[in-house]
Amino acid sequence: MDNGRTIITPSSRTELVQEYYFSQKLRQIDEMRKSGLDIINLGIGSPDLPPAPAVAEKLGEAAKLPNVHGYQSYNGIPALRKAFADWYEKYFHVTLNPDNEILPLIGSKEGIMHISMAFVNEGDKVLVPNPGYPTYTSVSKLTGGEVRFYDLNEKQNWHPDLHELENSDLSKVKIMWVNYPHMPTGARGNKKLFENLVAFAHRHTILMVNDNPYSFILNKDHLSLLSVDGAKEVALELNSMSKSHNMAGWRIGMVAGHAEYIRSIVKVKSNMDSGMFQPMQLAAVEALKSPDEWYDSINETYGHRRKLVEQIMIKLQCTFDPNQTGLFVWGKIPAKYSIAEELTEEILHKAHVFITPGMVFGDQGNEYIRISLCANEQMLGKALKRLAGIGDF
Ligand SMILES: Cc1ncc(COP(=O)(O)O)c(C=O)c1O
């Protein structure tokens, strides 16, 4: 029971950030469910499918060993770094030295914090995509950075306008966050864009960080920022097993780049956690060895789901790019709504279906919604039926 008032004030840092939109919304959904409503959640990108069978087998087997329960190295076990290096070589055609150019992380989200802690000084500017993953903004603020949004828009295929940026004062910019394949829009990167980003980073001495967790979902063209010549001097890349291997709850990701940059990140990270449970790391090695057919089978499932989500978009009179990639479908709302939340609230209350309004990712997303592919076909079919049942939008 919560009795009495608290007398200790939180740090002023906590005032720089707000509770994550999804954390508040999930609480509301929970309340609605407790009141007896059957809510279909198409908001969150947490894969509902399991990892490859060898992964859980390895975890179980390894967990039974007597000598795996102690603290682990801050840099991850060598086998995991090697497995990430092999995965990057095979799929991204990027050669990384597993000894010092790869650092396993407890999910890539924490990497955003570690990179910022390692590179942002008080008052440094940080370029953050709008729309984009909200954590870039909150972490930049928490680490003393000043957020400067750069707008992405549909006309430019959600790619940054580097000329426009170059016409502004970039002298205090320390980091630029990019994320291709892009969440929430599903836009792809390409080699030319990545070359331009690396050249831009060199010209302005900016650390360019590509957050790359979606490249295995409905996308055959695996592309790493680190594949560009000269990238390692100015760029880092985050990757994750959350979406690519259906292991979101396991919390396993990585950051790759120049050994010097990795060393600076380890300085921070080794003061924050003490490594990951060894059986999980061994199981992650198995996941990274998954055959092409495993990735194909997951994508086949997502392909079927995407067709249903596209039907939902059509039902809602939203327009969308059929070539987008990733774990979501991003669609533009009909003109009669001034902001996506009007539509998503109507859907939540009339059809009991939760869909993410694009404003969560910045005001460039105000006229868009994002629907997750992390629900099975039966659930998506049910959502479609309910939406059809409430008439025109
Ligand atoms: C763009 C982006 N980056 C990073 C993450 C976090 O991934 P992880 O589970 O590896 O922390 C997400 C998760 O939704 C994401 O959408």
Short mmCIF file of C-alpha atoms and ligand atoms in Angstrom, two decimals:
data_model
loop_
_atom_site.label_atom_id
_atom_site.label_comp_id
_atom_site.label_asym_id
_atom_site.label_seq_id
_atom_site.Cartn_x
_atom_site.Cartn_y
_atom_site.Cartn_z
CA MET A 1 0.00 0.00 0.00
CA ASP A 2 1.20 3.51 -0.88
CA ASN A 3 1.02 5.43 2.40
CA GLY A 4 2.37 8.85 3.08
CA ARG A 5 4.16 11.25 0.80
CA THR A 6 7.73 11.01 -0.39
CA ILE A 7 10.18 13.66 0.66
CA ILE A 8 13.13 12.97 -1.66
CA THR A 9 13.05 14.79 -4.99
CA PRO A 10 14.10 12.89 -8.13
CA SER A 11 17.01 14.26 -10.14
CA SER A 12 16.28 17.09 -12.54
CA ARG A 13 17.37 14.65 -15.25
CA THR A 14 14.11 12.74 -14.82
CA GLU A 15 12.23 15.87 -15.85
CA LEU A 16 13.90 15.76 -19.26
CA VAL A 17 12.08 12.60 -20.24
CA GLN A 18 8.56 11.29 -20.10
CA GLU A 19 7.22 7.84 -19.47
CA TYR A 20 7.45 5.86 -22.69
CA TYR A 21 4.21 6.17 -24.71
CA PHE A 22 3.81 2.40 -24.88
CA SER A 23 4.25 1.98 -21.16
CA GLN A 24 1.28 4.31 -20.55
CA LYS A 25 -0.77 2.80 -23.34
CA LEU A 26 -0.18 -0.77 -22.21
CA ARG A 27 -1.45 0.24 -18.77
CA GLN A 28 -4.63 1.57 -20.38
CA ILE A 29 -5.01 -1.61 -22.45
CA ASP A 30 -4.54 -3.65 -19.29
CA GLU A 31 -7.30 -1.66 -17.56
CA MET A 32 -9.60 -2.15 -20.55
CA ARG A 33 -8.90 -5.88 -20.50
CA LYS A 34 -9.57 -6.07 -16.76
CA SER A 35 -12.95 -4.47 -17.40
CA GLY A 36 -13.73 -7.43 -19.67
CA LEU A 37 -12.89 -6.02 -23.11
CA ASP A 38 -11.01 -8.16 -25.60
CA ILE A 39 -8.33 -5.81 -26.92
CA ILE A 40 -6.25 -6.78 -29.95
CA ASN A 41 -2.84 -5.18 -29.64
CA LEU A 42 -1.28 -4.41 -33.04
CA GLY A 43 0.99 -1.79 -31.58
CA ILE A 44 4.17 -3.40 -30.37
CA GLY A 45 7.02 -4.92 -32.39
CA SER A 46 7.78 -7.84 -30.11
CA PRO A 47 8.05 -11.00 -32.25
CA ASP A 48 5.56 -13.65 -31.15
CA LEU A 49 7.34 -16.48 -33.00
CA PRO A 50 10.02 -18.58 -31.25
CA PRO A 51 13.73 -18.63 -32.08
CA ALA A 52 15.16 -21.58 -34.05
CA PRO A 53 14.76 -24.84 -32.04
CA ALA A 54 18.53 -25.27 -31.54
CA VAL A 55 18.57 -22.05 -29.52
CA ALA A 56 16.41 -23.16 -26.59
CA GLU A 57 18.04 -26.61 -26.71
CA LYS A 58 21.47 -25.06 -26.30
CA LEU A 59 20.26 -22.82 -23.49
CA GLY A 60 18.82 -25.79 -21.57
CA GLU A 61 21.87 -27.92 -22.14
CA ALA A 62 24.33 -25.20 -21.16
CA ALA A 63 22.35 -24.11 -18.11
CA LYS A 64 22.82 -27.61 -16.65
CA LEU A 65 26.60 -27.27 -16.65
CA PRO A 66 28.20 -26.50 -13.30
CA ASN A 67 30.70 -23.92 -14.47
CA VAL A 68 28.60 -21.40 -16.39
CA HIS A 69 26.95 -19.50 -13.56
CA GLY A 70 29.60 -16.96 -12.66
CA TYR A 71 30.23 -13.44 -13.88
CA GLN A 72 31.17 -13.25 -17.51
CA SER A 73 33.63 -11.11 -19.39
CA TYR A 74 32.54 -7.51 -20.02
CA ASN A 75 33.23 -8.06 -23.72
CA GLY A 76 31.04 -11.15 -24.14
CA ILE A 77 32.41 -14.65 -24.67
CA PRO A 78 34.79 -15.03 -27.66
CA ALA A 79 32.42 -17.53 -29.33
CA LEU A 80 29.64 -14.93 -29.43
CA ARG A 81 31.88 -12.20 -30.82
CA LYS A 82 33.11 -14.66 -33.45
CA ALA A 83 29.53 -15.67 -34.32
CA PHE A 84 28.55 -12.00 -34.79
CA ALA A 85 31.65 -11.48 -36.96
CA ASP A 86 30.76 -14.52 -39.12
CA TRP A 87 27.16 -13.29 -39.42
CA TYR A 88 28.35 -9.85 -40.54
CA GLU A 89 30.74 -11.40 -43.06
CA LYS A 90 28.11 -13.75 -44.47
CA TYR A 91 25.16 -11.37 -44.71
CA PHE A 92 26.58 -7.84 -44.72
CA HIS A 93 29.96 -8.58 -46.37
CA VAL A 94 31.68 -6.62 -43.63
CA THR A 95 34.84 -7.95 -42.00
CA LEU A 96 35.03 -7.29 -38.28
CA ASN A 97 37.77 -8.35 -35.90
CA PRO A 98 35.94 -10.36 -33.24
CA ASP A 99 38.64 -9.54 -30.69
CA ASN A 100 38.09 -5.81 -30.59
CA GLU A 101 35.58 -4.53 -33.17
CA ILE A 102 32.45 -6.15 -31.73
CA LEU A 103 30.85 -5.67 -28.34
CA PRO A 104 27.83 -7.80 -27.37
CA LEU A 105 25.11 -5.80 -25.64
CA ILE A 106 22.07 -6.48 -23.50
CA GLY A 107 19.85 -5.52 -26.43
CA SER A 108 20.71 -2.70 -28.78
CA LYS A 109 18.57 -0.24 -26.78
CA GLU A 110 21.17 -0.13 -24.02
CA GLY A 111 23.80 0.47 -26.71
CA ILE A 112 22.11 3.80 -27.48
CA MET A 113 22.75 4.80 -23.87
CA HIS A 114 26.34 3.49 -23.79
CA ILE A 115 27.30 5.19 -27.05
CA SER A 116 25.80 8.46 -25.83
CA MET A 117 27.52 8.16 -22.44
CA ALA A 118 30.80 7.48 -24.22
CA PHE A 119 30.65 10.31 -26.77
CA VAL A 120 28.23 13.09 -25.80
CA ASN A 121 29.48 16.00 -23.69
CA GLU A 122 27.14 18.44 -21.97
CA GLY A 123 25.77 20.81 -24.63
CA ASP A 124 26.80 18.72 -27.63
CA LYS A 125 24.18 18.53 -30.34
CA VAL A 126 22.77 15.23 -31.48
CA LEU A 127 20.99 14.77 -34.81
CA VAL A 128 17.91 12.61 -34.38
CA PRO A 129 15.50 11.46 -37.12
CA ASN A 130 11.90 12.69 -37.10
CA PRO A 131 10.09 10.33 -37.31
CA GLY A 132 12.35 7.96 -35.43
CA TYR A 133 12.79 5.61 -32.49
CA PRO A 134 12.03 7.74 -29.39
CA THR A 135 14.99 6.39 -27.40
CA TYR A 136 17.51 8.44 -29.44
CA THR A 137 15.82 11.57 -28.12
CA SER A 138 15.41 10.55 -24.49
CA VAL A 139 18.92 9.13 -24.17
CA SER A 140 20.48 12.19 -25.81
CA LYS A 141 18.70 14.39 -23.28
CA LEU A 142 19.62 12.16 -20.33
CA THR A 143 23.27 12.30 -21.28
CA GLY A 144 23.35 16.11 -21.52
CA GLY A 145 23.04 16.38 -25.29
CA GLU A 146 20.87 18.87 -27.13
CA VAL A 147 18.55 17.17 -29.59
CA ARG A 148 18.35 18.57 -33.10
CA PHE A 149 15.72 16.80 -35.14
CA TYR A 150 16.19 16.32 -38.85
CA ASP A 151 12.98 15.82 -40.76
CA LEU A 152 12.34 12.81 -42.93
CA ASN A 153 9.45 12.78 -45.36
CA GLU A 154 7.71 10.48 -47.77
CA LYS A 155 8.71 12.55 -50.83
CA GLN A 156 12.39 11.94 -50.11
CA ASN A 157 11.74 8.32 -49.30
CA TRP A 158 12.37 9.08 -45.62
CA HIS A 159 16.06 9.76 -46.31
CA PRO A 160 17.80 12.75 -44.66
CA ASP A 161 18.38 15.89 -46.68
CA LEU A 162 22.13 16.25 -46.14
CA HIS A 163 22.33 19.43 -48.26
CA GLU A 164 19.84 21.13 -46.02
CA LEU A 165 21.76 20.00 -42.95
CA GLU A 166 24.97 21.32 -44.47
CA ASN A 167 23.41 24.74 -44.84
CA SER A 168 23.06 24.90 -41.07
CA ASP A 169 25.62 25.22 -38.29
CA LEU A 170 26.91 21.71 -37.58
CA SER A 171 29.87 22.76 -35.47
CA LYS A 172 28.51 21.41 -32.17
CA VAL A 173 27.04 18.20 -33.62
CA LYS A 174 28.67 15.11 -32.13
CA ILE A 175 26.42 12.22 -33.14
CA MET A 176 23.93 11.60 -35.93
CA TRP A 177 21.54 8.70 -35.43
CA VAL A 178 20.35 6.90 -38.54
CA ASN A 179 18.30 3.74 -38.71
CA TYR A 180 18.03 1.88 -42.02
CA PRO A 181 15.95 -0.11 -42.65
CA HIS A 182 13.98 2.62 -40.97
CA MET A 183 11.52 2.27 -38.14
CA PRO A 184 8.68 3.33 -38.20
CA THR A 185 8.43 4.00 -41.96
CA GLY A 186 9.93 0.77 -43.33
CA ALA A 187 12.11 2.78 -45.74
CA ARG A 188 15.26 1.06 -46.97
CA GLY A 189 18.72 2.50 -47.03
CA ASN A 190 20.98 2.00 -50.05
CA LYS A 191 24.70 2.02 -50.75
CA LYS A 192 24.65 5.56 -52.15
CA LEU A 193 22.87 6.93 -49.09
CA PHE A 194 25.33 5.16 -46.81
CA GLU A 195 28.29 6.52 -48.79
CA ASN A 196 26.84 10.01 -48.50
CA LEU A 197 26.35 9.60 -44.76
CA VAL A 198 29.93 8.46 -44.24
CA ALA A 199 31.30 11.33 -46.36
CA PHE A 200 29.10 13.78 -44.42
CA ALA A 201 30.39 12.37 -41.11
CA HIS A 202 33.99 12.79 -42.29
CA ARG A 203 33.40 16.36 -43.49
CA HIS A 204 31.86 17.46 -40.19
CA THR A 205 33.61 15.13 -37.69
CA ILE A 206 30.34 13.57 -36.60
CA LEU A 207 29.93 10.07 -35.21
CA MET A 208 27.39 8.42 -37.54
CA VAL A 209 25.54 5.57 -35.85
CA ASN A 210 23.31 3.22 -37.81
CA ASP A 211 20.82 1.32 -35.70
CA ASN A 212 20.15 -1.76 -37.80
CA PRO A 213 17.80 -4.22 -36.06
CA TYR A 214 15.32 -4.72 -38.92
CA SER A 215 17.43 -5.84 -41.86
CA PHE A 216 16.32 -9.47 -41.72
CA ILE A 217 12.58 -8.81 -41.77
CA LEU A 218 10.96 -8.86 -45.21
CA ASN A 219 14.21 -7.67 -46.69
CA LYS A 220 16.74 -9.61 -48.73
CA ASP A 221 19.22 -6.80 -49.17
CA HIS A 222 21.20 -6.79 -45.92
CA LEU A 223 23.16 -3.59 -45.83
CA SER A 224 25.56 -2.29 -43.21
CA LEU A 225 26.83 1.26 -42.87
CA LEU A 226 30.20 -0.30 -42.07
CA SER A 227 30.40 -1.69 -45.63
CA VAL A 228 31.29 1.79 -46.91
CA ASP A 229 35.01 2.53 -47.38
CA GLY A 230 36.29 4.69 -44.54
CA ALA A 231 33.20 4.02 -42.41
CA LYS A 232 35.07 2.65 -39.42
CA GLU A 233 36.79 6.00 -38.87
CA VAL A 234 33.48 7.75 -38.24
CA ALA A 235 30.71 5.19 -37.88
CA LEU A 236 29.29 2.60 -35.54
CA GLU A 237 26.53 0.11 -36.13
CA LEU A 238 24.11 -1.39 -33.65
CA ASN A 239 22.43 -4.67 -34.36
CA SER A 240 20.12 -6.91 -32.41
CA MET A 241 18.78 -10.43 -32.16
CA SER A 242 15.39 -9.16 -30.98
CA LYS A 243 13.70 -9.03 -34.37
CA SER A 244 16.08 -10.98 -36.62
CA HIS A 245 16.04 -14.10 -34.39
CA ASN A 246 12.77 -13.69 -32.45
CA MET A 247 14.70 -13.10 -29.24
CA ALA A 248 13.40 -9.74 -28.02
CA GLY A 249 13.03 -10.94 -24.43
CA TRP A 250 16.53 -12.41 -24.36
CA ARG A 251 18.08 -8.94 -24.62
CA ILE A 252 21.00 -9.64 -26.93
CA GLY A 253 22.45 -7.15 -29.36
CA MET A 254 25.81 -5.77 -30.40
CA VAL A 255 27.71 -2.71 -31.45
CA ALA A 256 30.42 -2.90 -34.09
CA GLY A 257 33.06 -0.46 -35.24
CA HIS A 258 36.60 0.76 -34.78
CA ALA A 259 38.45 -0.86 -31.84
CA GLU A 260 39.14 2.58 -30.32
CA TYR A 261 35.44 3.47 -30.30
CA ILE A 262 34.54 0.08 -28.87
CA ARG A 263 37.11 0.59 -26.11
CA SER A 264 35.44 3.85 -25.10
CA ILE A 265 32.04 2.15 -24.98
CA VAL A 266 33.42 -0.72 -22.88
CA LYS A 267 34.72 1.87 -20.39
CA VAL A 268 31.12 2.95 -19.79
CA LYS A 269 29.41 -0.39 -20.08
CA SER A 270 31.79 -2.24 -17.74
CA ASN A 271 30.70 0.18 -15.03
CA MET A 272 27.04 -0.62 -15.58
CA ASP A 273 26.63 -4.37 -15.93
CA SER A 274 28.69 -7.50 -15.51
CA GLY A 275 28.13 -9.49 -18.68
CA MET A 276 25.37 -11.80 -19.87
CA PHE A 277 24.57 -15.28 -18.57
CA GLN A 278 26.92 -17.61 -20.46
CA PRO A 279 24.25 -20.15 -21.57
CA MET A 280 22.36 -17.29 -23.22
CA GLN A 281 25.47 -16.27 -25.07
CA LEU A 282 26.06 -19.87 -26.19
CA ALA A 283 22.46 -20.12 -27.33
CA ALA A 284 22.83 -16.84 -29.23
CA VAL A 285 25.77 -18.39 -31.09
CA GLU A 286 23.42 -21.15 -32.25
CA ALA A 287 20.85 -18.57 -33.37
CA LEU A 288 23.43 -16.70 -35.41
CA LYS A 289 24.21 -19.96 -37.23
CA SER A 290 20.57 -20.40 -38.29
CA PRO A 291 20.37 -21.58 -41.89
CA ASP A 292 18.94 -19.34 -44.61
CA GLU A 293 15.82 -21.51 -44.66
CA TRP A 294 15.03 -20.50 -41.07
CA TYR A 295 15.06 -16.80 -41.95
CA ASP A 296 13.01 -17.60 -45.08
CA SER A 297 10.35 -19.42 -43.10
CA ILE A 298 9.95 -16.50 -40.68
CA ASN A 299 9.65 -14.11 -43.58
CA GLU A 300 7.07 -16.30 -45.25
CA THR A 301 4.91 -15.96 -42.14
CA TYR A 302 5.44 -12.18 -42.03
CA GLY A 303 4.64 -12.01 -45.74
CA HIS A 304 1.20 -13.59 -45.17
CA ARG A 305 0.57 -11.31 -42.23
CA ARG A 306 1.57 -8.25 -44.19
CA LYS A 307 -1.11 -9.00 -46.77
CA LEU A 308 -3.73 -8.92 -44.01
CA VAL A 309 -2.28 -5.73 -42.51
CA GLU A 310 -2.42 -4.13 -45.95
CA GLN A 311 -6.12 -5.03 -46.05
CA ILE A 312 -6.54 -3.34 -42.67
CA MET A 313 -4.80 -0.25 -44.06
CA ILE A 314 -7.13 -0.27 -47.07
CA LYS A 315 -10.16 -0.68 -44.79
CA LEU A 316 -8.98 2.37 -42.83
CA GLN A 317 -8.51 4.25 -46.13
CA CYS A 318 -4.82 4.67 -45.35
CA THR A 319 -2.30 4.72 -48.19
CA PHE A 320 1.00 2.87 -47.92
CA ASP A 321 4.13 1.97 -49.83
CA PRO A 322 3.88 -1.75 -50.73
CA ASN A 323 7.68 -1.95 -50.98
CA GLN A 324 8.37 -1.05 -47.39
CA THR A 325 10.34 -3.45 -45.21
CA GLY A 326 10.52 -4.43 -41.53
CA LEU A 327 8.19 -5.56 -38.82
CA PHE A 328 5.43 -2.98 -39.38
CA VAL A 329 3.29 -1.40 -42.06
CA TRP A 330 3.32 2.40 -42.08
CA GLY A 331 0.35 4.10 -43.66
CA LYS A 332 -0.92 7.64 -44.24
CA ILE A 333 -4.30 8.48 -42.72
CA PRO A 334 -7.20 9.88 -44.74
CA ALA A 335 -7.35 13.70 -44.94
CA LYS A 336 -10.46 13.96 -42.78
CA TYR A 337 -8.38 13.23 -39.68
CA SER A 338 -6.07 16.04 -38.63
CA ILE A 339 -3.87 13.78 -36.53
CA ALA A 340 -3.45 10.00 -36.41
CA GLU A 341 -4.39 9.74 -32.76
CA GLU A 342 -8.00 10.69 -33.63
CA LEU A 343 -8.14 7.61 -35.83
CA THR A 344 -6.29 5.25 -33.45
CA GLU A 345 -8.44 6.29 -30.47
CA GLU A 346 -11.60 5.74 -32.54
CA ILE A 347 -10.33 2.27 -33.47
CA LEU A 348 -9.35 1.46 -29.89
CA HIS A 349 -12.70 2.46 -28.44
CA LYS A 350 -15.01 1.23 -31.20
CA ALA A 351 -13.22 -1.89 -32.42
CA HIS A 352 -10.99 -2.61 -29.42
CA VAL A 353 -7.94 -2.75 -31.66
CA PHE A 354 -4.80 -0.88 -30.65
CA ILE A 355 -2.73 0.64 -33.46
CA THR A 356 0.18 3.02 -32.96
CA PRO A 357 -0.32 6.66 -33.98
CA GLY A 358 2.71 7.98 -35.84
CA MET A 359 3.12 11.07 -33.65
CA VAL A 360 4.80 8.79 -31.08
CA PHE A 361 7.84 8.93 -33.38
CA GLY A 362 7.83 12.71 -33.88
CA ASP A 363 5.55 15.26 -35.54
CA GLN A 364 6.60 14.11 -39.02
CA GLY A 365 4.54 11.05 -38.15
CA ASN A 366 1.39 13.01 -37.24
CA GLU A 367 -0.49 11.85 -40.33
CA TYR A 368 0.57 8.22 -40.19
CA ILE A 369 -0.20 5.04 -38.32
CA ARG A 370 1.98 1.98 -37.73
CA ILE A 371 0.62 -1.56 -37.56
CA SER A 372 2.75 -4.39 -36.21
CA LEU A 373 3.19 -7.76 -37.91
CA CYS A 374 3.69 -9.43 -34.51
CA ALA A 375 0.18 -10.88 -34.39
CA ASN A 376 -0.86 -14.12 -36.03
CA GLU A 377 -3.14 -14.33 -39.06
CA GLN A 378 -6.11 -15.34 -36.95
CA MET A 379 -5.71 -12.23 -34.80
CA LEU A 380 -5.21 -9.98 -37.81
CA GLY A 381 -8.25 -11.52 -39.50
CA LYS A 382 -10.28 -10.85 -36.36
CA ALA A 383 -9.09 -7.23 -36.26
CA LEU A 384 -10.02 -6.79 -39.92
CA LYS A 385 -13.49 -8.19 -39.29
CA ARG A 386 -14.06 -5.91 -36.33
CA LEU A 387 -12.95 -2.87 -38.31
CA ALA A 388 -15.23 -3.87 -41.19
CA GLY A 389 -18.02 -4.20 -38.64
CA ILE A 390 -17.87 -0.57 -37.56
CA GLY A 391 -18.46 0.87 -41.03
CA ASP A 392 -16.65 3.62 -42.85
CA PHE A 393 -13.64 5.52 -41.63
C1 LIG B 1 14.81 1.30 -34.23
C2 LIG B 1 14.99 0.44 -33.02
N1 LIG B 1 16.19 0.39 -32.44
C3 LIG B 1 16.40 -0.36 -31.35
C4 LIG B 1 15.38 -1.10 -30.79
C5 LIG B 1 15.66 -1.88 -29.55
O1 LIG B 1 16.02 -3.18 -29.83
P1 LIG B 1 16.58 -4.16 -28.73
O2 LIG B 1 15.50 -5.10 -28.42
O3 LIG B 1 17.77 -4.80 -29.38
O4 LIG B 1 17.00 -3.35 -27.55
C6 LIG B 1 14.11 -1.08 -31.35
C7 LIG B 1 13.02 -1.85 -30.73
O5 LIG B 1 11.88 -1.74 -30.97
C8 LIG B 1 13.91 -0.29 -32.52
O6 LIG B 1 12.71 -0.23 -33.11
#
